[in-house]
Amino acid sequence: MPDTMHVELVSIERAIWSGDATAVFGRTTEGELGILPGHTPLLGALEPGYPVRIVPQDGDELRVAVHGGFLSVHRDGVSVLAEQAEVADDIDVSRARDALSRNEGDDDDEDRVAAHQRALARLRAAGEQV
Ligand code: ATP
């Protein structure tokens, strides 16, 4: 079994990261995933509100807030195709905190629920307690 796998994470707007990694962690609607090289192929829809973490072969772990899209594990590696995404270092935590409280508490309003989930994903990616 190889020690690394190829990983690419793209949003509709741009390619966020690609390279060799030793592990990828994320959450699909089917549950939490920890993917190591040689993982069984799968396709899952990303669960709103959670980041994806990539452990590169070289360098620091990368945490990315992903909003909508899919994660696939295939023979050549892992692809994360997100509708929108932000890398932890680019996340403005106080803006996300504001968005979280502004969009709290109305489960009938889909736009607010989605905005609340984006804020949660950003805060979790930034390593904040939520
Ligand atoms: P807000 O209410 O703070 O604008 P939002 O979830 O409604 O949050 P979006 O419409 O999803 O914002 O995003 C608009 C743009 O702003 C996108 O480019 C997104 O990446 C960026 N963005 C939104 N919130 C943050 C944040 N907390 N830190 C960094 N970039 C952000």
Coordinates of C-alpha atoms and ligand atoms in Angstrom, one line a residue:
M1 CA 0.0 0.0 0.0
P2 CA 1.4 3.4 -0.9
D3 CA 2.1 5.9 1.9
T4 CA 0.5 8.9 0.1
M5 CA -2.4 9.6 -2.3
H6 CA -3.0 12.4 -4.6
V7 CA -5.6 14.9 -3.3
E8 CA -7.2 17.8 -5.1
L9 CA -9.7 20.3 -3.6
V10 CA -11.4 22.7 -5.9
S11 CA -14.2 25.2 -5.6
I12 CA -16.3 26.5 -8.5
E13 CA -14.2 29.7 -8.3
R14 CA -10.7 28.2 -8.1
A15 CA -8.4 25.3 -7.4
I16 CA -7.7 25.5 -3.7
W17 CA -5.1 22.8 -3.1
S18 CA -3.6 19.8 -4.8
G19 CA -0.7 17.6 -3.9
D20 CA 0.3 14.4 -2.1
A21 CA -1.3 13.7 1.3
T22 CA -1.1 11.0 3.9
A23 CA -4.7 11.5 5.1
V24 CA -7.9 13.3 4.5
F25 CA -10.7 13.9 7.0
G26 CA -14.2 15.1 6.2
R27 CA -17.8 14.6 6.8
T28 CA -20.4 13.5 4.2
T29 CA -24.1 13.0 4.7
E30 CA -23.2 9.4 5.4
G31 CA -21.0 10.3 8.3
E32 CA -17.4 11.1 9.3
L33 CA -14.6 9.9 7.1
G34 CA -11.0 9.3 7.6
I35 CA -9.3 8.5 4.3
L36 CA -5.9 6.9 4.1
P37 CA -4.1 5.8 0.9
G38 CA -5.8 2.7 -0.6
H39 CA -9.3 3.6 0.8
T40 CA -12.3 1.9 -0.9
P41 CA -13.7 4.1 -3.7
L42 CA -16.8 6.2 -2.7
L43 CA -18.8 9.2 -3.6
G44 CA -20.4 11.3 -0.9
A45 CA -22.2 14.7 -0.6
L46 CA -20.3 17.0 1.8
E47 CA -22.2 17.6 5.1
P48 CA -22.9 21.3 5.5
G49 CA -21.2 22.9 8.5
Y50 CA -18.0 20.9 8.5
P51 CA -14.5 21.5 7.2
V52 CA -12.2 19.1 5.3
R53 CA -8.8 18.5 6.7
I54 CA -5.9 17.4 4.6
V55 CA -2.6 16.1 6.0
P56 CA 0.0 16.8 3.3
Q57 CA 3.0 14.7 2.8
D58 CA 5.1 17.8 3.5
G59 CA 4.0 20.7 5.6
D60 CA 1.2 21.6 7.9
E61 CA -2.3 20.3 8.0
L62 CA -4.7 22.3 5.8
R63 CA -8.2 23.0 7.0
V64 CA -10.8 24.2 4.5
A65 CA -14.4 25.3 5.1
V66 CA -16.4 23.7 2.3
H67 CA -19.9 24.6 1.4
G68 CA -21.8 22.2 -0.8
G69 CA -20.4 19.7 -3.1
F70 CA -18.9 16.2 -3.2
L71 CA -16.0 14.2 -2.0
S72 CA -14.9 11.2 -4.0
V73 CA -12.3 8.6 -3.3
H74 CA -11.1 6.9 -6.5
R75 CA -8.2 4.8 -7.7
D76 CA -6.0 7.8 -8.2
G77 CA -6.7 9.5 -4.9
V78 CA -9.3 11.9 -3.4
S79 CA -11.2 14.8 -5.1
V80 CA -13.1 17.3 -3.1
L81 CA -15.4 19.4 -5.4
A82 CA -16.9 22.2 -3.4
E83 CA -19.4 24.8 -4.5
Q84 CA -17.6 27.3 -2.3
A85 CA -14.5 27.0 0.0
E86 CA -12.2 29.0 2.1
V87 CA -8.8 28.0 3.6
A88 CA -8.6 28.4 7.4
D89 CA -5.9 31.1 7.1
D90 CA -8.2 33.3 4.9
I91 CA -11.1 33.1 7.3
D92 CA -12.2 36.1 9.3
V93 CA -13.3 34.6 12.6
S94 CA -15.2 37.6 13.9
R95 CA -17.1 37.9 10.6
A96 CA -18.0 34.3 10.9
R97 CA -19.0 34.7 14.6
D98 CA -21.3 37.6 13.5
A99 CA -22.8 35.6 10.7
L100 CA -23.4 32.7 13.2
S101 CA -25.3 34.8 15.7
R102 CA -27.2 36.7 13.0
N103 CA -28.5 33.5 11.4
E104 CA -29.3 31.6 14.6
G105 CA -32.6 30.2 15.4
D106 CA -34.9 30.2 12.4
D107 CA -35.1 26.6 11.1
D108 CA -37.8 27.4 8.6
D109 CA -35.7 29.9 6.7
E110 CA -33.5 27.9 4.3
D111 CA -31.2 30.9 3.5
R112 CA -30.5 31.5 7.1
V113 CA -30.0 27.8 7.9
A114 CA -27.4 27.7 5.0
A115 CA -25.7 30.9 6.2
H116 CA -25.6 29.5 9.7
Q117 CA -24.0 26.3 8.3
R118 CA -21.4 28.3 6.3
A119 CA -20.4 30.2 9.5
L120 CA -20.1 26.9 11.4
A121 CA -17.9 25.4 8.7
R122 CA -15.7 28.5 8.8
L123 CA -15.4 28.6 12.5
R124 CA -14.6 24.9 12.7
A125 CA -12.0 25.2 9.9
A126 CA -10.4 28.1 11.9
G127 CA -10.2 25.8 14.9
E128 CA -12.8 27.7 16.9
Q129 CA -15.1 26.1 19.5
V130 CA -18.7 26.2 18.3
Ligands
ATP1 P1 -21.4 37.1 5.6 O1 -22.8 37.2 6.1 O2 -20.4 37.3 6.6 O3 -21.2 37.8 4.3 P2 -21.9 34.7 4.1 O4 -21.9 33.3 4.4 O5 -23.3 35.2 3.7 O6 -21.2 35.5 5.2 P3 -21.0 34.3 1.4 O7 -22.1 34.9 0.6 O8 -21.0 32.8 1.6 O9 -20.9 35.0 2.9 O10 -19.6 34.7 0.8 C1 -19.3 35.9 0.2 C2 -17.8 36.0 0.0 O11 -17.2 36.3 1.3 C3 -17.2 34.7 -0.5 O12 -16.1 35.0 -1.3 C4 -16.7 34.1 0.8 O13 -15.6 33.2 0.6 C5 -16.3 35.3 1.7 N1 -16.5 35.1 3.1 C6 -17.7 35.0 3.8 N2 -17.5 34.9 5.1 C7 -16.1 34.9 5.3 C8 -15.3 34.8 6.4 N3 -15.8 34.7 7.7 N4 -14.0 34.9 6.2 C9 -13.4 35.0 5.0 N5 -14.2 35.1 3.9 C10 -15.5 35.0 4.0

